Short mmCIF file of N, CA and C in Angstrom, two decimals:
data_model
loop_
_atom_site.label_atom_id
_atom_site.label_comp_id
_atom_site.label_asym_id
_atom_site.label_seq_id
_atom_site.Cartn_x
_atom_site.Cartn_y
_atom_site.Cartn_z
N MET A 50 0.83 -1.20 0.00
CA MET A 50 0.00 0.00 0.00
C MET A 50 0.86 1.25 0.00
N SER A 51 0.44 2.23 -0.76
CA SER A 51 1.14 3.50 -0.82
C SER A 51 0.85 4.33 0.43
N SER A 52 1.83 5.08 0.84
CA SER A 52 1.62 5.98 1.99
C SER A 52 1.99 7.40 1.60
N ILE A 53 1.34 7.90 0.54
CA ILE A 53 1.60 9.25 0.06
C ILE A 53 1.15 10.25 1.11
N ARG A 54 2.02 11.17 1.42
CA ARG A 54 1.71 12.17 2.45
C ARG A 54 1.66 13.59 1.89
N GLN A 55 2.16 13.79 0.69
CA GLN A 55 2.17 15.12 0.11
C GLN A 55 1.54 15.07 -1.28
N PHE A 56 0.96 16.19 -1.68
CA PHE A 56 0.42 16.32 -3.02
C PHE A 56 0.46 17.78 -3.39
N GLN A 57 0.33 18.06 -4.67
CA GLN A 57 0.18 19.44 -5.11
C GLN A 57 -1.08 19.54 -5.93
N VAL A 58 -1.62 20.73 -6.01
CA VAL A 58 -2.81 21.00 -6.81
C VAL A 58 -2.33 21.80 -8.01
N THR A 59 -2.67 21.34 -9.22
CA THR A 59 -2.21 21.97 -10.45
C THR A 59 -3.37 22.68 -11.14
N PHE A 60 -3.11 23.92 -11.53
CA PHE A 60 -4.07 24.74 -12.26
C PHE A 60 -3.57 24.92 -13.69
N ASP A 61 -4.42 24.66 -14.67
CA ASP A 61 -4.15 25.07 -16.05
C ASP A 61 -4.60 26.52 -16.15
N CYS A 62 -3.79 27.35 -16.81
CA CYS A 62 -4.12 28.78 -16.88
C CYS A 62 -3.40 29.44 -18.04
N ALA A 63 -3.74 30.69 -18.31
CA ALA A 63 -3.11 31.46 -19.37
C ALA A 63 -1.89 32.22 -18.86
N ASP A 64 -1.93 32.71 -17.61
CA ASP A 64 -0.86 33.53 -17.05
C ASP A 64 -0.46 32.97 -15.68
N PRO A 65 0.40 31.96 -15.66
CA PRO A 65 0.76 31.31 -14.39
C PRO A 65 1.28 32.25 -13.31
N GLU A 66 2.07 33.22 -13.66
CA GLU A 66 2.62 34.12 -12.64
C GLU A 66 1.51 34.95 -11.99
N ARG A 67 0.60 35.45 -12.78
CA ARG A 67 -0.53 36.25 -12.24
C ARG A 67 -1.40 35.40 -11.31
N VAL A 68 -1.72 34.20 -11.75
CA VAL A 68 -2.59 33.34 -10.94
C VAL A 68 -1.86 32.92 -9.66
N ALA A 69 -0.56 32.63 -9.75
CA ALA A 69 0.21 32.28 -8.55
C ALA A 69 0.23 33.43 -7.55
N ARG A 70 0.45 34.64 -8.03
CA ARG A 70 0.46 35.81 -7.12
C ARG A 70 -0.89 35.97 -6.42
N PHE A 71 -1.98 35.77 -7.17
CA PHE A 71 -3.32 35.85 -6.59
C PHE A 71 -3.46 34.84 -5.45
N TRP A 72 -3.13 33.58 -5.71
CA TRP A 72 -3.31 32.55 -4.69
C TRP A 72 -2.35 32.73 -3.52
N CYS A 73 -1.18 33.30 -3.75
CA CYS A 73 -0.29 33.63 -2.62
C CYS A 73 -1.00 34.61 -1.68
N GLU A 74 -1.66 35.61 -2.25
CA GLU A 74 -2.38 36.59 -1.44
C GLU A 74 -3.57 35.97 -0.72
N VAL A 75 -4.30 35.10 -1.43
CA VAL A 75 -5.49 34.48 -0.83
C VAL A 75 -5.10 33.63 0.38
N LEU A 76 -4.07 32.81 0.21
CA LEU A 76 -3.75 31.79 1.21
C LEU A 76 -2.59 32.14 2.14
N GLY A 77 -1.92 33.27 1.92
CA GLY A 77 -0.74 33.59 2.72
C GLY A 77 0.44 32.73 2.31
N TYR A 78 0.41 32.20 1.09
CA TYR A 78 1.50 31.40 0.55
C TYR A 78 2.60 32.32 0.02
N VAL A 79 3.71 31.73 -0.35
CA VAL A 79 4.85 32.47 -0.92
C VAL A 79 5.34 31.74 -2.15
N LEU A 80 6.07 32.47 -2.98
CA LEU A 80 6.76 31.81 -4.09
C LEU A 80 7.92 31.01 -3.52
N PRO A 81 8.20 29.82 -4.03
CA PRO A 81 9.35 29.07 -3.54
C PRO A 81 10.64 29.77 -3.95
N PRO A 82 11.76 29.42 -3.33
CA PRO A 82 13.02 30.03 -3.74
C PRO A 82 13.35 29.64 -5.19
N PRO A 83 14.10 30.49 -5.89
CA PRO A 83 14.47 30.15 -7.27
C PRO A 83 15.37 28.91 -7.30
N PRO A 84 15.46 28.26 -8.44
CA PRO A 84 16.30 27.07 -8.56
C PRO A 84 17.76 27.38 -8.20
N LYS A 85 18.46 26.33 -7.77
CA LYS A 85 19.88 26.49 -7.41
C LYS A 85 20.64 27.12 -8.56
N GLY A 86 21.55 28.02 -8.18
CA GLY A 86 22.37 28.70 -9.17
C GLY A 86 21.78 30.00 -9.66
N PHE A 87 20.57 30.36 -9.20
CA PHE A 87 19.93 31.59 -9.63
C PHE A 87 19.56 32.42 -8.41
N GLY A 88 19.90 33.71 -8.46
CA GLY A 88 19.60 34.60 -7.34
C GLY A 88 18.15 35.00 -7.26
N THR A 89 17.49 35.05 -8.41
CA THR A 89 16.09 35.47 -8.47
C THR A 89 15.35 34.64 -9.51
N TRP A 90 14.03 34.69 -9.43
CA TRP A 90 13.23 34.02 -10.46
C TRP A 90 13.43 34.70 -11.82
N GLU A 91 13.62 36.00 -11.81
CA GLU A 91 13.85 36.70 -13.08
C GLU A 91 15.14 36.20 -13.74
N ASP A 92 16.20 35.99 -12.93
CA ASP A 92 17.45 35.42 -13.48
C ASP A 92 17.17 34.06 -14.11
N PHE A 93 16.41 33.23 -13.41
CA PHE A 93 16.09 31.90 -13.93
C PHE A 93 15.30 32.00 -15.23
N ARG A 94 14.23 32.83 -15.22
CA ARG A 94 13.39 32.94 -16.41
C ARG A 94 14.18 33.44 -17.62
N SER A 95 15.09 34.38 -17.38
CA SER A 95 15.85 34.92 -18.51
C SER A 95 16.82 33.89 -19.09
N SER A 96 17.10 32.81 -18.35
CA SER A 96 17.98 31.75 -18.86
C SER A 96 17.23 30.77 -19.76
N LEU A 97 15.91 30.86 -19.78
CA LEU A 97 15.09 29.93 -20.56
C LEU A 97 14.88 30.44 -21.97
N PRO A 98 14.58 29.53 -22.90
CA PRO A 98 14.17 29.99 -24.24
C PRO A 98 12.91 30.84 -24.13
N PRO A 99 12.75 31.82 -24.99
CA PRO A 99 11.59 32.73 -24.89
C PRO A 99 10.24 32.03 -24.76
N GLU A 100 10.04 30.93 -25.48
CA GLU A 100 8.73 30.27 -25.44
C GLU A 100 8.46 29.57 -24.11
N GLU A 101 9.49 29.36 -23.29
CA GLU A 101 9.31 28.72 -21.99
C GLU A 101 9.20 29.71 -20.84
N ARG A 102 9.51 30.98 -21.08
CA ARG A 102 9.43 31.99 -20.03
C ARG A 102 7.98 32.20 -19.62
N GLY A 103 7.73 32.16 -18.34
CA GLY A 103 6.37 32.35 -17.83
C GLY A 103 5.45 31.17 -18.07
N ALA A 104 6.02 29.99 -18.42
CA ALA A 104 5.19 28.83 -18.72
C ALA A 104 4.62 28.18 -17.47
N TRP A 105 5.21 28.48 -16.32
CA TRP A 105 4.72 27.89 -15.08
C TRP A 105 5.13 28.75 -13.89
N SER A 106 4.46 28.53 -12.80
CA SER A 106 4.80 29.17 -11.53
C SER A 106 4.25 28.27 -10.42
N ALA A 107 4.62 28.57 -9.21
CA ALA A 107 4.15 27.77 -8.07
C ALA A 107 4.07 28.66 -6.85
N CYS A 108 3.35 28.21 -5.86
CA CYS A 108 3.38 28.86 -4.55
C CYS A 108 3.27 27.78 -3.48
N VAL A 109 3.86 28.09 -2.34
CA VAL A 109 3.96 27.10 -1.26
C VAL A 109 3.54 27.72 0.06
N ASP A 110 3.08 26.87 0.94
CA ASP A 110 2.74 27.26 2.30
C ASP A 110 4.05 27.48 3.06
N PRO A 111 4.29 28.68 3.57
CA PRO A 111 5.56 28.93 4.27
C PRO A 111 5.75 28.07 5.51
N SER A 112 4.65 27.54 6.07
CA SER A 112 4.78 26.66 7.23
C SER A 112 5.09 25.22 6.82
N GLY A 113 4.96 24.92 5.51
CA GLY A 113 5.22 23.58 5.02
C GLY A 113 4.08 22.60 5.23
N VAL A 114 2.93 23.07 5.71
CA VAL A 114 1.82 22.18 6.02
C VAL A 114 0.90 21.97 4.82
N GLY A 115 0.52 23.05 4.16
CA GLY A 115 -0.44 22.96 3.06
C GLY A 115 0.19 22.46 1.78
N PRO A 116 -0.64 22.06 0.82
CA PRO A 116 -0.11 21.54 -0.45
C PRO A 116 0.50 22.66 -1.29
N ARG A 117 1.45 22.29 -2.12
CA ARG A 117 2.04 23.19 -3.10
C ARG A 117 0.99 23.40 -4.20
N LEU A 118 0.88 24.62 -4.69
CA LEU A 118 0.02 24.92 -5.83
C LEU A 118 0.92 25.17 -7.03
N PHE A 119 0.61 24.53 -8.14
CA PHE A 119 1.41 24.64 -9.36
C PHE A 119 0.51 25.18 -10.46
N PHE A 120 1.02 26.12 -11.24
CA PHE A 120 0.26 26.79 -12.29
C PHE A 120 1.00 26.61 -13.61
N GLN A 121 0.33 26.02 -14.60
CA GLN A 121 0.97 25.77 -15.89
C GLN A 121 0.18 26.42 -17.01
N ARG A 122 0.92 27.04 -17.91
CA ARG A 122 0.28 27.69 -19.06
C ARG A 122 -0.21 26.63 -20.04
N VAL A 123 -1.44 26.80 -20.48
CA VAL A 123 -2.03 25.94 -21.51
C VAL A 123 -2.60 26.83 -22.60
N PRO A 124 -2.66 26.32 -23.83
CA PRO A 124 -3.12 27.18 -24.93
C PRO A 124 -4.62 27.43 -24.94
N GLU A 125 -5.40 26.50 -24.42
CA GLU A 125 -6.85 26.66 -24.48
C GLU A 125 -7.36 27.41 -23.26
N GLY A 126 -8.46 28.11 -23.45
CA GLY A 126 -9.09 28.82 -22.34
C GLY A 126 -9.96 27.89 -21.51
N LYS A 127 -10.42 28.41 -20.40
CA LYS A 127 -11.32 27.65 -19.53
C LYS A 127 -12.65 27.47 -20.26
N ALA A 128 -13.13 26.23 -20.35
CA ALA A 128 -14.30 25.95 -21.16
C ALA A 128 -15.57 25.66 -20.35
N GLY A 129 -15.43 25.31 -19.09
CA GLY A 129 -16.62 24.97 -18.32
C GLY A 129 -16.35 25.00 -16.84
N LYS A 130 -17.24 24.44 -16.09
CA LYS A 130 -17.10 24.41 -14.63
C LYS A 130 -15.94 23.52 -14.22
N ASN A 131 -15.23 23.96 -13.19
CA ASN A 131 -14.15 23.14 -12.64
C ASN A 131 -14.70 21.80 -12.16
N ARG A 132 -13.94 20.75 -12.33
CA ARG A 132 -14.32 19.45 -11.76
C ARG A 132 -13.79 19.33 -10.33
N VAL A 133 -12.75 20.10 -10.02
CA VAL A 133 -12.18 20.16 -8.67
C VAL A 133 -12.05 21.64 -8.33
N HIS A 134 -12.31 21.99 -7.08
CA HIS A 134 -12.10 23.37 -6.67
C HIS A 134 -11.57 23.40 -5.24
N LEU A 135 -11.01 24.53 -4.86
CA LEU A 135 -10.52 24.71 -3.50
C LEU A 135 -11.62 25.31 -2.64
N ASP A 136 -11.71 24.84 -1.40
CA ASP A 136 -12.54 25.48 -0.38
C ASP A 136 -11.58 26.22 0.55
N VAL A 137 -11.69 27.53 0.58
CA VAL A 137 -10.85 28.35 1.45
C VAL A 137 -11.60 28.53 2.76
N ARG A 138 -11.10 27.94 3.81
CA ARG A 138 -11.83 27.80 5.07
C ARG A 138 -11.67 29.03 5.96
N VAL A 139 -12.44 30.06 5.71
CA VAL A 139 -12.34 31.30 6.49
C VAL A 139 -13.38 31.38 7.61
N GLY A 140 -14.42 30.54 7.53
CA GLY A 140 -15.50 30.64 8.51
C GLY A 140 -15.64 29.43 9.41
N THR A 141 -14.59 28.62 9.50
CA THR A 141 -14.65 27.39 10.29
C THR A 141 -15.09 27.69 11.72
N GLY A 142 -16.11 26.98 12.16
CA GLY A 142 -16.61 27.13 13.53
C GLY A 142 -17.59 28.26 13.72
N LEU A 143 -17.78 29.10 12.71
CA LEU A 143 -18.71 30.22 12.82
C LEU A 143 -20.05 29.84 12.23
N VAL A 144 -21.12 30.42 12.76
CA VAL A 144 -22.47 30.15 12.25
C VAL A 144 -23.24 31.46 12.13
N GLY A 145 -24.31 31.39 11.37
CA GLY A 145 -25.24 32.52 11.29
C GLY A 145 -24.62 33.80 10.78
N GLU A 146 -25.04 34.91 11.40
CA GLU A 146 -24.60 36.24 10.97
C GLU A 146 -23.09 36.43 11.11
N GLU A 147 -22.49 35.84 12.14
CA GLU A 147 -21.04 35.96 12.31
C GLU A 147 -20.30 35.31 11.14
N ARG A 148 -20.77 34.14 10.72
CA ARG A 148 -20.16 33.46 9.58
C ARG A 148 -20.35 34.28 8.31
N LEU A 149 -21.59 34.76 8.07
CA LEU A 149 -21.85 35.57 6.87
C LEU A 149 -20.97 36.81 6.82
N ALA A 150 -20.81 37.49 7.96
CA ALA A 150 -19.97 38.69 8.00
C ALA A 150 -18.52 38.36 7.66
N THR A 151 -18.03 37.23 8.15
CA THR A 151 -16.65 36.81 7.86
C THR A 151 -16.49 36.47 6.39
N LEU A 152 -17.46 35.74 5.83
CA LEU A 152 -17.40 35.40 4.40
C LEU A 152 -17.45 36.67 3.55
N GLU A 153 -18.33 37.58 3.88
CA GLU A 153 -18.46 38.82 3.10
C GLU A 153 -17.19 39.67 3.18
N ALA A 154 -16.59 39.77 4.36
CA ALA A 154 -15.37 40.57 4.51
C ALA A 154 -14.23 39.96 3.69
N GLU A 155 -14.06 38.65 3.77
CA GLU A 155 -13.00 38.00 2.99
C GLU A 155 -13.31 38.09 1.51
N GLY A 156 -14.57 37.93 1.14
CA GLY A 156 -14.96 38.07 -0.27
C GLY A 156 -14.61 39.45 -0.81
N ALA A 157 -14.87 40.48 -0.04
CA ALA A 157 -14.54 41.85 -0.47
C ALA A 157 -13.03 42.02 -0.63
N ARG A 158 -12.24 41.45 0.28
CA ARG A 158 -10.78 41.52 0.16
C ARG A 158 -10.32 40.85 -1.13
N LEU A 159 -10.90 39.71 -1.45
CA LEU A 159 -10.48 38.97 -2.65
C LEU A 159 -10.95 39.64 -3.93
N VAL A 160 -12.12 40.26 -3.90
CA VAL A 160 -12.58 41.03 -5.07
C VAL A 160 -11.58 42.15 -5.36
N ALA A 161 -11.06 42.79 -4.34
CA ALA A 161 -10.06 43.84 -4.54
C ALA A 161 -8.77 43.30 -5.16
N LEU A 162 -8.52 42.00 -5.02
CA LEU A 162 -7.35 41.36 -5.62
C LEU A 162 -7.62 40.85 -7.03
N GLY A 163 -8.86 40.95 -7.49
CA GLY A 163 -9.20 40.51 -8.83
C GLY A 163 -10.17 39.34 -8.90
N ALA A 164 -10.60 38.81 -7.76
CA ALA A 164 -11.57 37.72 -7.75
C ALA A 164 -12.94 38.25 -8.15
N VAL A 165 -13.83 37.33 -8.49
CA VAL A 165 -15.21 37.67 -8.82
C VAL A 165 -16.13 36.91 -7.88
N ARG A 166 -17.06 37.64 -7.31
CA ARG A 166 -18.08 37.01 -6.46
C ARG A 166 -19.13 36.41 -7.39
N VAL A 167 -19.45 35.14 -7.19
CA VAL A 167 -20.43 34.47 -8.05
C VAL A 167 -21.79 34.43 -7.36
N ARG A 168 -21.85 33.83 -6.17
CA ARG A 168 -23.12 33.77 -5.46
C ARG A 168 -22.90 33.29 -4.03
N LEU A 169 -23.84 33.64 -3.18
CA LEU A 169 -23.86 33.15 -1.81
C LEU A 169 -24.76 31.93 -1.78
N LEU A 170 -24.25 30.83 -1.22
CA LEU A 170 -25.08 29.66 -0.98
C LEU A 170 -25.50 29.72 0.48
N PRO A 171 -26.77 30.03 0.76
CA PRO A 171 -27.20 30.20 2.15
C PRO A 171 -27.23 28.88 2.91
N ALA A 172 -27.13 28.98 4.21
CA ALA A 172 -27.19 27.80 5.07
C ALA A 172 -28.51 27.07 4.87
N ASP A 173 -28.42 25.75 4.99
CA ASP A 173 -29.63 24.93 4.97
C ASP A 173 -29.53 23.94 6.13
N GLU A 174 -30.37 22.93 6.14
CA GLU A 174 -30.38 22.00 7.27
C GLU A 174 -29.10 21.15 7.35
N ASP A 175 -28.33 21.07 6.26
CA ASP A 175 -27.12 20.24 6.26
C ASP A 175 -25.81 21.02 6.25
N ASN A 176 -25.80 22.22 5.70
CA ASN A 176 -24.56 22.96 5.49
C ASN A 176 -24.67 24.40 5.95
N GLU A 177 -23.56 24.93 6.40
CA GLU A 177 -23.48 26.36 6.69
C GLU A 177 -23.34 27.12 5.37
N SER A 178 -23.48 28.42 5.40
CA SER A 178 -23.34 29.26 4.22
C SER A 178 -21.93 29.18 3.66
N CYS A 179 -21.84 29.36 2.34
CA CYS A 179 -20.52 29.53 1.71
C CYS A 179 -20.69 30.50 0.55
N LEU A 180 -19.58 31.11 0.17
CA LEU A 180 -19.57 32.11 -0.89
C LEU A 180 -18.78 31.55 -2.06
N VAL A 181 -19.45 31.39 -3.21
CA VAL A 181 -18.79 30.90 -4.42
C VAL A 181 -18.11 32.08 -5.10
N MET A 182 -16.84 31.88 -5.45
CA MET A 182 -16.03 32.94 -6.06
C MET A 182 -15.31 32.37 -7.29
N GLN A 183 -14.70 33.26 -8.07
CA GLN A 183 -13.80 32.88 -9.15
C GLN A 183 -12.49 33.62 -8.98
N ASP A 184 -11.38 32.94 -9.29
CA ASP A 184 -10.08 33.60 -9.22
C ASP A 184 -9.88 34.50 -10.43
N VAL A 185 -8.69 35.02 -10.62
CA VAL A 185 -8.42 36.00 -11.67
C VAL A 185 -8.54 35.45 -13.09
N GLU A 186 -8.63 34.11 -13.23
CA GLU A 186 -8.85 33.51 -14.54
C GLU A 186 -10.15 32.72 -14.62
N GLY A 187 -11.03 32.92 -13.64
CA GLY A 187 -12.35 32.30 -13.71
C GLY A 187 -12.46 30.93 -13.07
N ASN A 188 -11.42 30.45 -12.40
CA ASN A 188 -11.49 29.17 -11.69
C ASN A 188 -12.33 29.33 -10.44
N GLU A 189 -13.34 28.46 -10.29
CA GLU A 189 -14.22 28.56 -9.13
C GLU A 189 -13.52 28.10 -7.85
N PHE A 190 -13.88 28.73 -6.76
CA PHE A 190 -13.48 28.29 -5.43
C PHE A 190 -14.56 28.77 -4.47
N CYS A 191 -14.56 28.20 -3.28
CA CYS A 191 -15.55 28.59 -2.27
C CYS A 191 -14.87 29.19 -1.05
N LEU A 192 -15.45 30.24 -0.53
CA LEU A 192 -15.11 30.71 0.80
C LEU A 192 -16.07 29.97 1.70
N ASP A 193 -15.53 29.20 2.59
CA ASP A 193 -16.31 28.26 3.38
C ASP A 193 -16.09 28.53 4.85
#
């Protein structure tokens, strides 16, 4: 039996650096250090052939706990609903108006970063409220 303990989440996108910067801000993640032998990411990118520059980016949890996010440039645009999405857990343990206020405040912060608010899913008998959003390239995620 496999005992995999780490994984990364990969996003197909048009502008990997832009999407990585957005998710760094959302999650408090950081860009990983540049590859060995390079002082900066710009130094590394300038060493690549022009068609490979900006082809990918990544961000990591500075505490080392959360998964690495990887962003790769693809030629096609987003065509439909995501089959997988991230739930950003900002309202854990909160209910009612306190939860809604927390979701709305975080939603407003993310809209200022380029996210789009899609809709509020109100609480029902099984689930608390969550706010459906899109990142800077239209990938859905939930503030939960």
